[in-house]
Structures are given as C-alpha cells and as structure tokens.
Short mmCIF file of C-alpha atoms and ligand atoms in Angstrom, two decimals:
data_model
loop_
_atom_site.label_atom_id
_atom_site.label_comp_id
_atom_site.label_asym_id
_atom_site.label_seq_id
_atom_site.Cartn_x
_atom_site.Cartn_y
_atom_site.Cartn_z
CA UNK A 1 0.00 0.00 0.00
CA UNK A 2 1.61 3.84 -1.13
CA UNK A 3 0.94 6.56 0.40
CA UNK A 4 -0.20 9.10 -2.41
CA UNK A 5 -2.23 12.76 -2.22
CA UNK A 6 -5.16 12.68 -4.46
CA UNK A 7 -5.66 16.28 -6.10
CA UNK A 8 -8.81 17.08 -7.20
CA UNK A 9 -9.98 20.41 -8.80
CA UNK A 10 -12.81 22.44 -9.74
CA UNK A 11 -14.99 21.05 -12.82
CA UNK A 12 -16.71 24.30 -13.89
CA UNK A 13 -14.04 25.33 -16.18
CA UNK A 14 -13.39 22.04 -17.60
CA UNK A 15 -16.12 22.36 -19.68
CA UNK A 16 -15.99 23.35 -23.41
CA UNK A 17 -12.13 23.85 -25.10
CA UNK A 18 -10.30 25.41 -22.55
CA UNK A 19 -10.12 22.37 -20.53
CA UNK A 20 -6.77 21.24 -21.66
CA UNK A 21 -5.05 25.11 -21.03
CA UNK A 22 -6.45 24.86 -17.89
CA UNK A 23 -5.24 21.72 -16.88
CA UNK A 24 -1.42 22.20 -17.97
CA UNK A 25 -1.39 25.20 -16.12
CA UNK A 26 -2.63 23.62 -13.16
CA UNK A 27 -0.01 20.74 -13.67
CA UNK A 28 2.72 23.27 -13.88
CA UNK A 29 1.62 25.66 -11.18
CA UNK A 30 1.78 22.10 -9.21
CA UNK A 31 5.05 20.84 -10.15
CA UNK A 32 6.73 24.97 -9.56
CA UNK A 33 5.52 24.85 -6.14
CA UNK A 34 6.50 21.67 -5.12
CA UNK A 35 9.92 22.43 -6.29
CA UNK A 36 13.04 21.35 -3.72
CA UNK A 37 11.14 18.69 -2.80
CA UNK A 38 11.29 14.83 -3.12
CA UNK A 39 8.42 14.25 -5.81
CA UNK A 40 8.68 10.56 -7.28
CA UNK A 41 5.46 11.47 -9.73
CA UNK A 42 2.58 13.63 -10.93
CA UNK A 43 0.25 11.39 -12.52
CA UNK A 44 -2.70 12.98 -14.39
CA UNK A 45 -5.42 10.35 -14.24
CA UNK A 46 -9.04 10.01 -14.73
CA UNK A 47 -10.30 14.08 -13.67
CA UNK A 48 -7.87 13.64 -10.37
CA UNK A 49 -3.87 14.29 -10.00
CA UNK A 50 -2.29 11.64 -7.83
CA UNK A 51 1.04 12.68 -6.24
CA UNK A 52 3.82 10.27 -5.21
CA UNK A 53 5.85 11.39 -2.95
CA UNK A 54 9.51 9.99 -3.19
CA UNK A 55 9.97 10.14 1.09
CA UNK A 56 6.77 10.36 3.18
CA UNK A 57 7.86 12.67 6.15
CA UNK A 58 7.81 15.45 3.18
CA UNK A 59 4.04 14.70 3.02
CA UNK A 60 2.54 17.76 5.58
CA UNK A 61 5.09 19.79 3.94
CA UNK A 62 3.76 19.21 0.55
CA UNK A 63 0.52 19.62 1.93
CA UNK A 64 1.14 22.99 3.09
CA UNK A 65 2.25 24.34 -0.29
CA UNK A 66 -0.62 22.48 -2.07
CA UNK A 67 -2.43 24.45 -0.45
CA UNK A 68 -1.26 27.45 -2.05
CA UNK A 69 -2.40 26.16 -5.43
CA UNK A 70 -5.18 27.85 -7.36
CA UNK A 71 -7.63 25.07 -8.91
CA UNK A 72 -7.64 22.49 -6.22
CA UNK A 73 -10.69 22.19 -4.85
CA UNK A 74 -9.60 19.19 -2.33
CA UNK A 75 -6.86 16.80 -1.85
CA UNK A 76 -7.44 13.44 0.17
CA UNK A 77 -4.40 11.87 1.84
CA UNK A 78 -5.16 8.21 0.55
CA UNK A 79 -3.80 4.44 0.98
CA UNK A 80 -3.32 3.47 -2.95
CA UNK A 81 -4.12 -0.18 -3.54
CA UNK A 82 -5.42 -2.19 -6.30
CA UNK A 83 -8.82 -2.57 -7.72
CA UNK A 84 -10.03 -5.25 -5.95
CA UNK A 85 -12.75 -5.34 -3.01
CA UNK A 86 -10.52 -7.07 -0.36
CA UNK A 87 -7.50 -4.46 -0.89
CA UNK A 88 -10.06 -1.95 -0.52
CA UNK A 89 -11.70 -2.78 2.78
CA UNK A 90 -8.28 -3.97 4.17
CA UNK A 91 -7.23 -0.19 3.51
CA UNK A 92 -9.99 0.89 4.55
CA UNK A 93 -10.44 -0.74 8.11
CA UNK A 94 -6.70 -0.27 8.65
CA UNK A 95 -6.93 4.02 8.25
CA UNK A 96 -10.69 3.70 10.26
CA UNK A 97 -9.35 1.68 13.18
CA UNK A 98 -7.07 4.40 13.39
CA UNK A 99 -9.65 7.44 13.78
CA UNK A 100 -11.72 5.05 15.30
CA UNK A 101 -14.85 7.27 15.08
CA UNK A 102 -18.42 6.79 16.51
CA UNK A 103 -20.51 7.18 13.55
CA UNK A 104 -18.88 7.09 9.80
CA UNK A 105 -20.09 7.11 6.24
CA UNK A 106 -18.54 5.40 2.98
CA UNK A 107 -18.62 7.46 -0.15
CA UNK A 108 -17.23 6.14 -3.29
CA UNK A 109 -16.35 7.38 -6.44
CA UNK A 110 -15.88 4.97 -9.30
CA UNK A 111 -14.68 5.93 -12.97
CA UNK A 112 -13.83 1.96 -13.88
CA UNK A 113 -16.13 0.35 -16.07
CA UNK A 114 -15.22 -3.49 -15.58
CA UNK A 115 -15.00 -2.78 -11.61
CA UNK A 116 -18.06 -4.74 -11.09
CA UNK A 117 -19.59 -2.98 -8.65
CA UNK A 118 -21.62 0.25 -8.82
CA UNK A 119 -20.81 3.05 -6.09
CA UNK A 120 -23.63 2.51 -3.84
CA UNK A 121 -22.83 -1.16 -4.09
CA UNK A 122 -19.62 -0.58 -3.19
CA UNK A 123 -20.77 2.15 -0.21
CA UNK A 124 -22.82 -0.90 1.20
CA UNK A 125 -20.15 -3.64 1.18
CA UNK A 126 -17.57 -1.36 2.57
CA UNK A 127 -19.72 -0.10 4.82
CA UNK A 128 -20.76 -3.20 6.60
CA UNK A 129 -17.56 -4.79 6.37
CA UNK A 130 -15.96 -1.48 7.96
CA UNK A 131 -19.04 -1.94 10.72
CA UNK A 132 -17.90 -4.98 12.00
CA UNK A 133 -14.53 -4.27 12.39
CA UNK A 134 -15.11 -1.06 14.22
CA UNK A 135 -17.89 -2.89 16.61
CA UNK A 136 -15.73 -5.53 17.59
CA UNK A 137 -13.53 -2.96 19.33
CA UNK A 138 -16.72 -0.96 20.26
CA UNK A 139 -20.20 -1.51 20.30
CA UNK A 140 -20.88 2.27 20.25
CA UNK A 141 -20.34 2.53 16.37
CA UNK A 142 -22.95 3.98 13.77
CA UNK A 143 -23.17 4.39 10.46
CA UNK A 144 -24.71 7.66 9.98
CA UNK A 145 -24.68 8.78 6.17
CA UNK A 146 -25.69 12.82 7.08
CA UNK A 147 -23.17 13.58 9.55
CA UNK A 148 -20.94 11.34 9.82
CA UNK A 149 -17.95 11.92 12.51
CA UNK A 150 -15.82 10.37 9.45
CA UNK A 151 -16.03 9.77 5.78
CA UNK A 152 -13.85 6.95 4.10
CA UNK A 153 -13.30 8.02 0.64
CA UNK A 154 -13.13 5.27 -2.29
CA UNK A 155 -12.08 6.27 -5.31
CA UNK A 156 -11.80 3.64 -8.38
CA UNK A 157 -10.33 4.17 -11.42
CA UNK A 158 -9.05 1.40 -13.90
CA UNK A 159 -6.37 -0.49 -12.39
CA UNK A 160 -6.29 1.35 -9.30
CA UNK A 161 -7.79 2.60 -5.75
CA UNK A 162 -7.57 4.79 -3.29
CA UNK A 163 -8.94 4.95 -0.14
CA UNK A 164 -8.75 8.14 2.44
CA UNK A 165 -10.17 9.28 5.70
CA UNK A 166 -8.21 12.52 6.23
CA UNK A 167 -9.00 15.12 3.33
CA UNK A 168 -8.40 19.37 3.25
CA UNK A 169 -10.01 21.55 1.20
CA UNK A 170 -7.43 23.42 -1.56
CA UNK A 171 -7.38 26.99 -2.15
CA UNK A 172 -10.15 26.82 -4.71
CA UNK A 173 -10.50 29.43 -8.03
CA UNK A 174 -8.74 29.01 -11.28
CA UNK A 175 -5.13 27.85 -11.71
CA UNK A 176 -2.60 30.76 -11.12
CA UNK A 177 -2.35 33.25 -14.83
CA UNK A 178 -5.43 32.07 -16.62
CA UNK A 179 -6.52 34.97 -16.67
CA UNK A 180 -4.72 37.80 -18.12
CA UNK A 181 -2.82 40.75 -15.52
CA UNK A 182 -4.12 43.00 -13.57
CA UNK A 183 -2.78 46.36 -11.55
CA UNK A 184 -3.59 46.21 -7.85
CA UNK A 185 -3.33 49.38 -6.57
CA UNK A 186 -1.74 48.18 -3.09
CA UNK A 187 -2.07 50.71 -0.21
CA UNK A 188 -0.62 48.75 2.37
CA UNK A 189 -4.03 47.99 4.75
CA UNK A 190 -5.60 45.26 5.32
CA UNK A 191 -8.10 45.95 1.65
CA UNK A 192 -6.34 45.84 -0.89
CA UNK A 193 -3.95 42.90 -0.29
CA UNK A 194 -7.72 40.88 0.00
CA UNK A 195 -8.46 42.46 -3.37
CA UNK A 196 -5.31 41.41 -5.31
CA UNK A 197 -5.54 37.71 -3.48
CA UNK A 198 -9.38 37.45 -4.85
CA UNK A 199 -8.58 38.61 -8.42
CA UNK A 200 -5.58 35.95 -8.35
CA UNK A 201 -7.83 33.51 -7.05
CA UNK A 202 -10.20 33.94 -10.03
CA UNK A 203 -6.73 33.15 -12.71
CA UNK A 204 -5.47 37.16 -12.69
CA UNK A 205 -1.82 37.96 -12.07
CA UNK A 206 -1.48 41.03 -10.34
CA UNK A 207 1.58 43.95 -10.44
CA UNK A 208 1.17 46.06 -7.31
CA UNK A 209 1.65 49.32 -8.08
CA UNK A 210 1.66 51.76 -4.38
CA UNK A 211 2.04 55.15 -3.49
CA UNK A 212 4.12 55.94 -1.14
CA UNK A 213 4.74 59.79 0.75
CA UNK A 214 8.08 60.06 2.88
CA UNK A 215 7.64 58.94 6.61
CA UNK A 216 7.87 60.71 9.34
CA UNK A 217 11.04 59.79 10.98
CA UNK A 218 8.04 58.29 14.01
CA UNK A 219 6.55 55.83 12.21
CA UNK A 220 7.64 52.75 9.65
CA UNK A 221 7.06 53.29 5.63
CA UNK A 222 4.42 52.04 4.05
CA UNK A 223 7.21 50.77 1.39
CA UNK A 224 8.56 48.22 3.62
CA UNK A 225 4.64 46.87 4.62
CA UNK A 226 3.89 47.10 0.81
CA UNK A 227 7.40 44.72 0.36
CA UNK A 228 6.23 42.31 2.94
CA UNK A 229 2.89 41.84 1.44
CA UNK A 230 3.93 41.02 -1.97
CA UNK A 231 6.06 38.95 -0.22
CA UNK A 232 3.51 37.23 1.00
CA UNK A 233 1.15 37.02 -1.95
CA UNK A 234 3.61 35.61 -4.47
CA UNK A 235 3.73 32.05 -3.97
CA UNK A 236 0.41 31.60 -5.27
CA UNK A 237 1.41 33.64 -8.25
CA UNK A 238 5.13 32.87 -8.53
CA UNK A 239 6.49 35.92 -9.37
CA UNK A 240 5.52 39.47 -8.65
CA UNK A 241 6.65 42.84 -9.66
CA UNK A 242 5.99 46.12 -7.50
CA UNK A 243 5.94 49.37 -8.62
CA UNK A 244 7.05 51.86 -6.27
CA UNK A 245 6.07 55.59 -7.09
CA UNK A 246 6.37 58.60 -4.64
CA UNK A 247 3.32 60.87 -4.25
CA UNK A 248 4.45 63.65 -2.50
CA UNK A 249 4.61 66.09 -5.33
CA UNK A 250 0.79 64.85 -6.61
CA UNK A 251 0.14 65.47 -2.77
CA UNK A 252 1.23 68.69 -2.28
CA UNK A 253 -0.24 70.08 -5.50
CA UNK A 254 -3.47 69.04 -4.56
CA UNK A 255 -3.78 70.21 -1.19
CA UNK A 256 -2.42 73.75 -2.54
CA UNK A 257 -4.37 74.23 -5.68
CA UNK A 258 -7.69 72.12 -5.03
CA UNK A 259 -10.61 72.17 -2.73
CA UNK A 260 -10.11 70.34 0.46
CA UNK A 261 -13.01 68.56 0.41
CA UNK A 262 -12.31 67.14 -2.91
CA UNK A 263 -8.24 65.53 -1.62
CA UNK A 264 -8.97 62.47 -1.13
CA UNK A 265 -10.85 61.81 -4.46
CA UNK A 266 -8.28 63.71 -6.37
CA UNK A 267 -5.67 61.44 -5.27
CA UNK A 268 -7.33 58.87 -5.52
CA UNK A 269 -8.40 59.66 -9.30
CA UNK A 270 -4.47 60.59 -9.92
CA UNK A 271 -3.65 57.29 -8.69
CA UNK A 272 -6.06 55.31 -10.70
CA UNK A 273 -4.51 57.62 -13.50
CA UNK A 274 -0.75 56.69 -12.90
CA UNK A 275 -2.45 53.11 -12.70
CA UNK A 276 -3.71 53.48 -16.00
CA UNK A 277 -0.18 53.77 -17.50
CA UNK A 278 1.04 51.48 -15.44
CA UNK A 279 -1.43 49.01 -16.56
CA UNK A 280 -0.18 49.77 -20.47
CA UNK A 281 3.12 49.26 -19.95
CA UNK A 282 2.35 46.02 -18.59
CA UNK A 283 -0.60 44.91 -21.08
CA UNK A 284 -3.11 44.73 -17.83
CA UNK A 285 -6.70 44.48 -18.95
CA UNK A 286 -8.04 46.52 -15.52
CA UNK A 287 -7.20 47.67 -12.56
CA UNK A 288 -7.88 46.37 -8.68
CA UNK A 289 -8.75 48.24 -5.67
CA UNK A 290 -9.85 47.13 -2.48
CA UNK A 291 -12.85 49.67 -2.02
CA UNK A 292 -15.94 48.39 -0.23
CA UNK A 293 -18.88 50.20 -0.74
CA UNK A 294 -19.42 53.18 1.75
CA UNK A 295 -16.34 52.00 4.20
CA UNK A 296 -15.49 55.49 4.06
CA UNK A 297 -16.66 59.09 3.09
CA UNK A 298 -14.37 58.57 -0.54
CA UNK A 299 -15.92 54.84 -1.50
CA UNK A 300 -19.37 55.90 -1.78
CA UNK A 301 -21.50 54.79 -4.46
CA UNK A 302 -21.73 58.32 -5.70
CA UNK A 303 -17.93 59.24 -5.44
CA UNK A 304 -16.64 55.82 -6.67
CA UNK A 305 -18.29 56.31 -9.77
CA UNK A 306 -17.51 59.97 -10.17
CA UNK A 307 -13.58 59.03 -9.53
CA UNK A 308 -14.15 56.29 -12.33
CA UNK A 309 -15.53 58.64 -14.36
CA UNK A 310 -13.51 58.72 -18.31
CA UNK A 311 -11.48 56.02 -16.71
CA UNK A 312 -10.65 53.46 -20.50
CA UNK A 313 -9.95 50.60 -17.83
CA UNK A 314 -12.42 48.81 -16.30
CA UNK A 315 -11.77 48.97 -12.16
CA UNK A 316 -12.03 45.34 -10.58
CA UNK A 317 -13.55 46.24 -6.41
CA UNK A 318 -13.59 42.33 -5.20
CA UNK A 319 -14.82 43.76 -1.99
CA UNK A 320 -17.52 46.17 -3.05
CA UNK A 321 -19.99 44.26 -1.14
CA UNK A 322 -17.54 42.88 1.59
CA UNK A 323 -17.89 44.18 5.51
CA UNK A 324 -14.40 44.97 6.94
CA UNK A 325 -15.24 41.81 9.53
CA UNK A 326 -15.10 39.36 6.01
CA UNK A 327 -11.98 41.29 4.68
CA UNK A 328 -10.06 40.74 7.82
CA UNK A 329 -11.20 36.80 7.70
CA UNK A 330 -9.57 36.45 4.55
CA UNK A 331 -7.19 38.49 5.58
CA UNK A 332 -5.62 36.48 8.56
CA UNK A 333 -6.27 33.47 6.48
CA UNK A 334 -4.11 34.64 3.90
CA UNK A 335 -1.00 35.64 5.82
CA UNK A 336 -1.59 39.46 5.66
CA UNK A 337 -3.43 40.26 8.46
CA UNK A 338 -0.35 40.68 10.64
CA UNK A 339 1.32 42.53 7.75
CA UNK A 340 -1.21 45.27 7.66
CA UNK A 341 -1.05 45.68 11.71
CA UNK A 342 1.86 47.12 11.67
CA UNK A 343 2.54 51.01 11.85
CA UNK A 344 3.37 52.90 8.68
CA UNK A 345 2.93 56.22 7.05
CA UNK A 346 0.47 56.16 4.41
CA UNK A 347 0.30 58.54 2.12
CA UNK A 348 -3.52 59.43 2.10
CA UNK A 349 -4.05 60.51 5.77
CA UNK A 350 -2.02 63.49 6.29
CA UNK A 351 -3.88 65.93 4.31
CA UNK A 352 -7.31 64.60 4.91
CA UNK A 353 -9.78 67.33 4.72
CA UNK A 354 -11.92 67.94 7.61
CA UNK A 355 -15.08 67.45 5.91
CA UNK A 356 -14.92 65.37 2.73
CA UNK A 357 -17.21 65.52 -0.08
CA UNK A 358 -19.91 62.67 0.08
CA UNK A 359 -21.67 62.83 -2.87
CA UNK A 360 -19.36 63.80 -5.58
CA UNK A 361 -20.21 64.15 -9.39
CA UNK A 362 -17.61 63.61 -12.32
CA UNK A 363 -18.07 67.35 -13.37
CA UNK A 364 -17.16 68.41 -9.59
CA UNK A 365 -13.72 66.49 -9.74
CA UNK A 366 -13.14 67.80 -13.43
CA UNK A 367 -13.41 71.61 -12.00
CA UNK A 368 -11.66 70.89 -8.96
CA UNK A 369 -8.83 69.37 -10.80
CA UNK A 370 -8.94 72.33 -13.42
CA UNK A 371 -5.60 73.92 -12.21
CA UNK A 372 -3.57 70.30 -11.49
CA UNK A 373 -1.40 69.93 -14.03
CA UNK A 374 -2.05 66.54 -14.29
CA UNK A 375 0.15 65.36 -17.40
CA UNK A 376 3.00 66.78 -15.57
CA UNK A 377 2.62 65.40 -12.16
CA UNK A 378 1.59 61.78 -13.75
CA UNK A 379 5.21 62.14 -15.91
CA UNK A 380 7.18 63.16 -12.98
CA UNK A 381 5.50 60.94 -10.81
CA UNK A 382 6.15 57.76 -13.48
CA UNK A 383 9.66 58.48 -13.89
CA UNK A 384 10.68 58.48 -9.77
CA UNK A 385 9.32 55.26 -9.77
CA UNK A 386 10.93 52.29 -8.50
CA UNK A 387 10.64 48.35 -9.23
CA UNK A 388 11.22 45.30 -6.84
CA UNK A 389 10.31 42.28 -8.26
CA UNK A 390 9.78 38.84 -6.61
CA UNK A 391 10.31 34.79 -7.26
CA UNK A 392 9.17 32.02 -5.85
CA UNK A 393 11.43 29.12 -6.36
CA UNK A 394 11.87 25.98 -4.32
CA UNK A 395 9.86 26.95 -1.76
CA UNK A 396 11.49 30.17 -0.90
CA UNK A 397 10.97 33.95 -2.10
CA UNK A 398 13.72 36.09 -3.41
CA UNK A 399 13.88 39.90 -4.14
CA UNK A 400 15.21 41.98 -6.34
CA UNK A 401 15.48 45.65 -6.97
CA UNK A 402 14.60 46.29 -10.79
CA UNK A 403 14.71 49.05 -13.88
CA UNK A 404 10.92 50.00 -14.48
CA UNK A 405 11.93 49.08 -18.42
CA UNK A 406 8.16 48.89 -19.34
CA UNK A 407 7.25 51.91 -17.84
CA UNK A 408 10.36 53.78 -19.01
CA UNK A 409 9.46 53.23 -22.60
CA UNK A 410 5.98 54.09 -22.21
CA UNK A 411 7.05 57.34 -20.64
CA UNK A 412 9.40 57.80 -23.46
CA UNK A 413 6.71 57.69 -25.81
CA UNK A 414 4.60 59.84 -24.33
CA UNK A 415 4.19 63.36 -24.78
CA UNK A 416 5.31 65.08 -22.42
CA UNK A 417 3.57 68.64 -22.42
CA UNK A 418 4.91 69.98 -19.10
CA UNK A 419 8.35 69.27 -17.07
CA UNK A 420 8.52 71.65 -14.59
CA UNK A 421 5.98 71.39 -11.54
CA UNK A 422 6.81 74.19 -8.96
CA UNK A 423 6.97 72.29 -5.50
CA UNK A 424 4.61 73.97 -3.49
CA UNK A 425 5.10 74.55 0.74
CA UNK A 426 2.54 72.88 2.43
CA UNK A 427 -0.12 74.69 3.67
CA UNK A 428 -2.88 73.51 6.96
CA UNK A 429 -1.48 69.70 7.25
CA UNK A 430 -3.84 67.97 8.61
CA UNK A 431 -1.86 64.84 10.60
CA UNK A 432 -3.68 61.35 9.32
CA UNK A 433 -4.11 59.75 13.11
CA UNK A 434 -6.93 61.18 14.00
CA UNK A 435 -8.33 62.10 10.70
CA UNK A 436 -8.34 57.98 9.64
CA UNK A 437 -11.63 56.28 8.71
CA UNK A 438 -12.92 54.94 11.99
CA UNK A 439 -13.36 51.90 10.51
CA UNK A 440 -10.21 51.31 9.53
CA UNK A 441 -8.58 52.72 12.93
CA UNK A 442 -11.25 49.93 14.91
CA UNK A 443 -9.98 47.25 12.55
CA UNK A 444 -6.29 48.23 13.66
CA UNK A 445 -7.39 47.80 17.38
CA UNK A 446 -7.18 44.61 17.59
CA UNK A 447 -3.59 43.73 15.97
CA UNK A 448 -1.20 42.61 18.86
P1 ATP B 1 -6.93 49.36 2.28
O1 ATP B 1 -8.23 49.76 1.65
O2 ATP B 1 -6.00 48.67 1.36
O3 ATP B 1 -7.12 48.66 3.58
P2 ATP B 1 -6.96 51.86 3.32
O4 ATP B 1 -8.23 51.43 3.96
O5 ATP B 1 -5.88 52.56 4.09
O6 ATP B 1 -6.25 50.66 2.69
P3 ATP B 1 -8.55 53.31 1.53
O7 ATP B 1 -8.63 54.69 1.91
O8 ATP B 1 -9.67 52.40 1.88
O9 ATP B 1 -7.23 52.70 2.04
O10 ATP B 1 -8.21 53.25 -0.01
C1 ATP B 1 -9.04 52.67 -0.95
C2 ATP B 1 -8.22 51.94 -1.99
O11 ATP B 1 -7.37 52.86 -2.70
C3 ATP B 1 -7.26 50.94 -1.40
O12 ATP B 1 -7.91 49.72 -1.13
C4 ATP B 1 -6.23 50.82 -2.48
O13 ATP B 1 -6.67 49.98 -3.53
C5 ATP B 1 -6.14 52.24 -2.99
N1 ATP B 1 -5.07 52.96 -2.28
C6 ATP B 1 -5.18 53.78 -1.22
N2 ATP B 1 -3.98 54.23 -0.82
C7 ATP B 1 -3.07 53.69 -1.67
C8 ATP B 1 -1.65 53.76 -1.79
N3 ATP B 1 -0.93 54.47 -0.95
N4 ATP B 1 -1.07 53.06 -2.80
C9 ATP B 1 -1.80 52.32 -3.65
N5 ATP B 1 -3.12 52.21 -3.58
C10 ATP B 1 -3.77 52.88 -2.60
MG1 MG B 2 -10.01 50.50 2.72
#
C-alpha cells in the first residue's frame, strides 16, 4: 500500500475547449511549487492528480504548499491499492481503526467500467464490512450517512484505488495566470492585499503598483509593509513585480491648488490615473482596488463612480460588497493580516480634509482638478518610480530591486507637455491619526 495525495480540482471550467489550457497550467503551477522537494510522480489520471511522494515525512510539507495552489478544490491523503474489493476494505479498516470514530459514512467514487460494482454497491459492502470491524472494538459505532464523525473516501479508477479518511479543502479558483494581468493598486491595509488575493484567485496575475509619501522619521514606511505583502502574496502567483512611485509632489499640489473637500478623491483619481499607464506598460486588462462600498466618506457609491468617471480601464472592487469583519477573515487566512497591523505612514491621511465631499459628481472632480497639471505630475511621478520584483522558487521567495523598463518606454513615448511642476510649501497639514476612517482605525485595534 503507497501513500499518495489525491488532487482534485474544480470542474466548472473544464467544460468546453479550454479544458486542456487549464489543466497544464494547473499541472505546472503544481510541479513549480513543489519544487526542492522529493516528488517521485505527478500522474494525471481520470479528472484527479495523484502525487507520489519519493519520502513520506515530506508529506505535511507538501501539503502545506498544495495548499497554495489555485484550482484544487480538495486533496485526500489516501492508501493506494489495487482494484479489488478485499484491498479496498483492508485499507480501509486499517486508516478507520485508526480514527476510530463513533458514527462514519462510505462514499465512493468509481470511474472503472469493468470494476463490477456500482458506487452505492460498493458504499454498502464497505460499509458493513468497515461496521464490524469497528464494533468488535466498540459496540458504540454507527453508520450515519448525514453527519458522519468520518467519511472513508473510495475512489476507483481502472487499475487502481484509493482509499482516504483525512481530506483538506485546496485553495479553490482558477489555476494561477489564466486569466490575463491586472494592476492592484496596493495601499498597504488590510483591503487591498484581499483584493489582489481574490482577483488571483479567479486566474489574474497582479503587479502592485503603491504610493508611497516620505515617513515621518516616528513611524515605519508604508514601502517596507507594501514589500512584505507582496512577499507574502507571491507564492500563489510565482512571481511578482511592484511598482514603487512617490506621491508627495501629486500630494502637495493638490492640497495647494484644489478644494479640500475634494483631496482624497483627487488622489485617488491621480492614482487610478498613474495606474492606468502602469497598466499599459504592462498589457493589464483593468485595474484592482480594495474599495468596499461606503467603508469610508471617498468609497461611496456616488464618489466611486464619479472618480471612475472617463477612466478606458475597467476597475475590478472584489470587496464592493464585503464588511471589513469578512476582509479581515480572509485576511488572517491569507497571511496578511499581521502585515497590515503594523505602523506605517500612508500617504492618504495626512492631508485629509476635515469634511470630505460625500456625494461627488464627475463634473465636480473635473473643475476641482482644473488647475492640477495633471500630465506633468503623472510624468514626474512615473519616472521616480521604482521596481522590486519577486520569485518564488523551491519553496522560498527572493527579491530583487529592478529598472521599471516597461514603464520607461511608455514614458518615453509619451508626450510630455509639461516638465517643470513648482513644488509647493505645504499649507494647513492635517496629521492622518486622528483624521483615519474609523473603521479602519477599529480594525487596527485589535492587531497585537
Ligand atoms: P486598504 O483599503 O488597502 O485597507 P486603506 O483602507 O488605508 O487601505 P482606503 O482609503 O480604503 O485605504 O483606499 C481605498 C483603496 O485605494 C485601497 O484599497 C487601495 O486599492 C487604494 N489605495 C489607497 N492608498 C493607496 C496607496 N498608498 N497606494 C496604492 N493604492 C492605494
Ligand atoms: Mg479600505
């Protein structure tokens, strides 16, 4: 009897012609992340992938990358044996003895045309035989087929079975770059690093692009937390890039030449903007945000779609109809929770006006934009940014600084109407602390 792990993934996209794509990325977004360690064979058989592995006590560590894979919906931890009845109860009483449960179920799967047996058949003959063996240790045993304590899995397939008791769900979506690219515009909180993970769950690959102001020499940079949470999104994705751009100068001519209730939309449109060439340089097909619908005064209905307004991009909000309770589930389930705890400096809050616009139109933003020079502040903006990019191999991430090549062309080609932005002092800061979105300050709270 080998130990194997049973892969199985999502059907819904197996349908029609696609199926095959599908399934080689899955293969290879399989075999990348298992890398470094001892595999003895993939096996694609019969709608499942059954892994070898070449030493067992690599098993839960294989298990805990699997689980990083896009497209698998489960994986069962199984006893491979042949397809014969006896070698399938014999498994099968050996792994339930083990759990020795009070009340179990049988469900079997069978894809083997000269097995002989049908799957309830099989259900009933395993399930007796299991029965006995379990009652003559202890009389307390039931079979109970809607909620059972355990389920022993059978799976048949030509030639072979598989029996299991212990099985984990997989990370579910679509394999990892199905999809096409997206830009996540990454701020560094807890939102955003939800949004890119759901948009890479669904096949997308996401560049991070975030804005960053320089800290105060108090408090951490948002750089760094923006670093550590690519960090921790690429090995689903396998490699990452992160564009770095400074905001400072976008910042400052706002708060000197716009309305103050308008800031935080105009940055916000400026950013999308820079975004927007970000995303052509890279061939992206939209950008991602992690806005949820009235969290604060700038994602209402009203000013979300006035900020979206003559954007050419469609804008991906994963969390539009999220509360910040379900964001910070996924969240801590996905490794960034702790991430976004920490201190930093974000851009955003230290000119927050005191009384922001709810209920924005486009044609408001357009006027209060009117003396921005926007072209300018985009190029100058473009060309101070920076690019770290990120690998997953063998288990293990690496970093490296990069040239924005993609971006540098694009800016190259661009005309460029306006060089020269006058740096203007800054006038009535408002400091961010107590001017964040009490939301976002009561989600904080609770970090250790
Ligand atoms: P998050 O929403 O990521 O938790 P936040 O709550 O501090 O961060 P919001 O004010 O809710 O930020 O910003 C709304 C969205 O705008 C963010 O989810 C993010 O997509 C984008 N954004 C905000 N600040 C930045 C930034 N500094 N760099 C990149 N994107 C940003
Ligand atoms: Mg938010």
């Amino acid at each position: 009897m080998n130990r194997v792990l049973i892969l199985h993934y999502h059907e819904i996209w197996l349908k029609g012609g696609n199926r095959r794509y599908f399934l080689s990325r899955l293969v290879t977004a399989v075999k990348r992340e298992l890398q470094g360690l001892p595999v003895k064979s993939l096996e694609h058989v019969w709608e499942r992938l059954i892994l070898s592995p070449q030493d067992e006590a690599a098993g839960p560590q294989m298990l805990e990358r699997l689980g990083r894979v896009f497209g698998i919906a489960y994986i069962g931890m199984a006893l491979e044996v042949g397809a014969d009845l006896g070698e399938l109860i014999r498994a099968a009483r050996e792994l339930m003895i083990e759990k020795s449960p009070r009340s179990f179920a049988v469900r079997a799967k069978i894809a083997a045309s000269d097995f002989g047996w049908n799957s309830m058949q099989l259900e009933r003959e395993m399930g007796r035989e299991i029965l006995n063996a379990l009652q003559a240790r202890s009389e307390r045993v039931r079979v109970n087929l809607s909620e059972p304590e355990i389920t022993c899995w059978v799976e048949v397939i030509p030639g072979r079975g598989f029996v299991y008791v212990d099985r984990i769900s997989g990370a579910g979506g679509l394999p990892a770059a199905t999809a096409g690219r997206v830009v996540t515009l990454l701020s560094g909180g807890f939102d955003s690093a939800v949004a890119a993970y759901k948009m890479m769950r669904r096949g997308a690959h996401s560049i991070f692009l975030h804005f960053h102001a320089t800290p105060s020499p108090s408090r951490g940079s948002s750089v760094q937390v923006a670093e550590e949470i690519v960090r921790a999104l690429t090995p689903w994705q396998f490699t990452s890039r992160l564009y770095l751009i400074p905001f400072d100068l976008a910042q400052r001519q706002i708060v000197a030449h716009a309305p103050e209730s308008y800031r935080v939309l105009l940055y916000r449109r400026l950013m999308a903007r820079m975004a927007r060439e970000v995303a052509r340089a890279e061939m992206a097909l939209g950008l991602v945000t992690g806005d949820s619908v009235s969290q604060v005064a700038s994602q209402t209905l009203h000013n979300l779609a006035a900020v979206d307004s003559g954007m050419d991009l469609p804008v991906y909000r994963p969390l539009a109809g999220d509360d910040k309770e379900e964001v910070l589930r996924w969240a801590r389930r996905i490794g960034t929770y702790s991430i976004s705890c920490q201190p930093f400096e974000d851009c955003c809050p230290r000119f927050l006006p005191r009384s922001p616009i709810i209920f924005a139109k486009a044609e408001d933003l357009i006027r209060a934009e009117a003396r921005l020079d926007i072209e300018g502040l985009i190029t100058q903006s473009l060309e101070a940014a920076g690019v770290v990019e990120f690998s997953y191999e063998s288990g293990q991430v690496e970093r490296r600084e990069a040239v924005p090549r993609r971006l540098k062309r694009l800016l190259a080609r661009r005309e460029t109407t306006q060089r020269t932005i006058a740096s203007h002092p800054l006038e009535g800061e408002v400091t961010g602390e107590s001017r964040r979105a009490p939301v976002a300050a009561d989600a904080k709270a609770d970090c250790p």
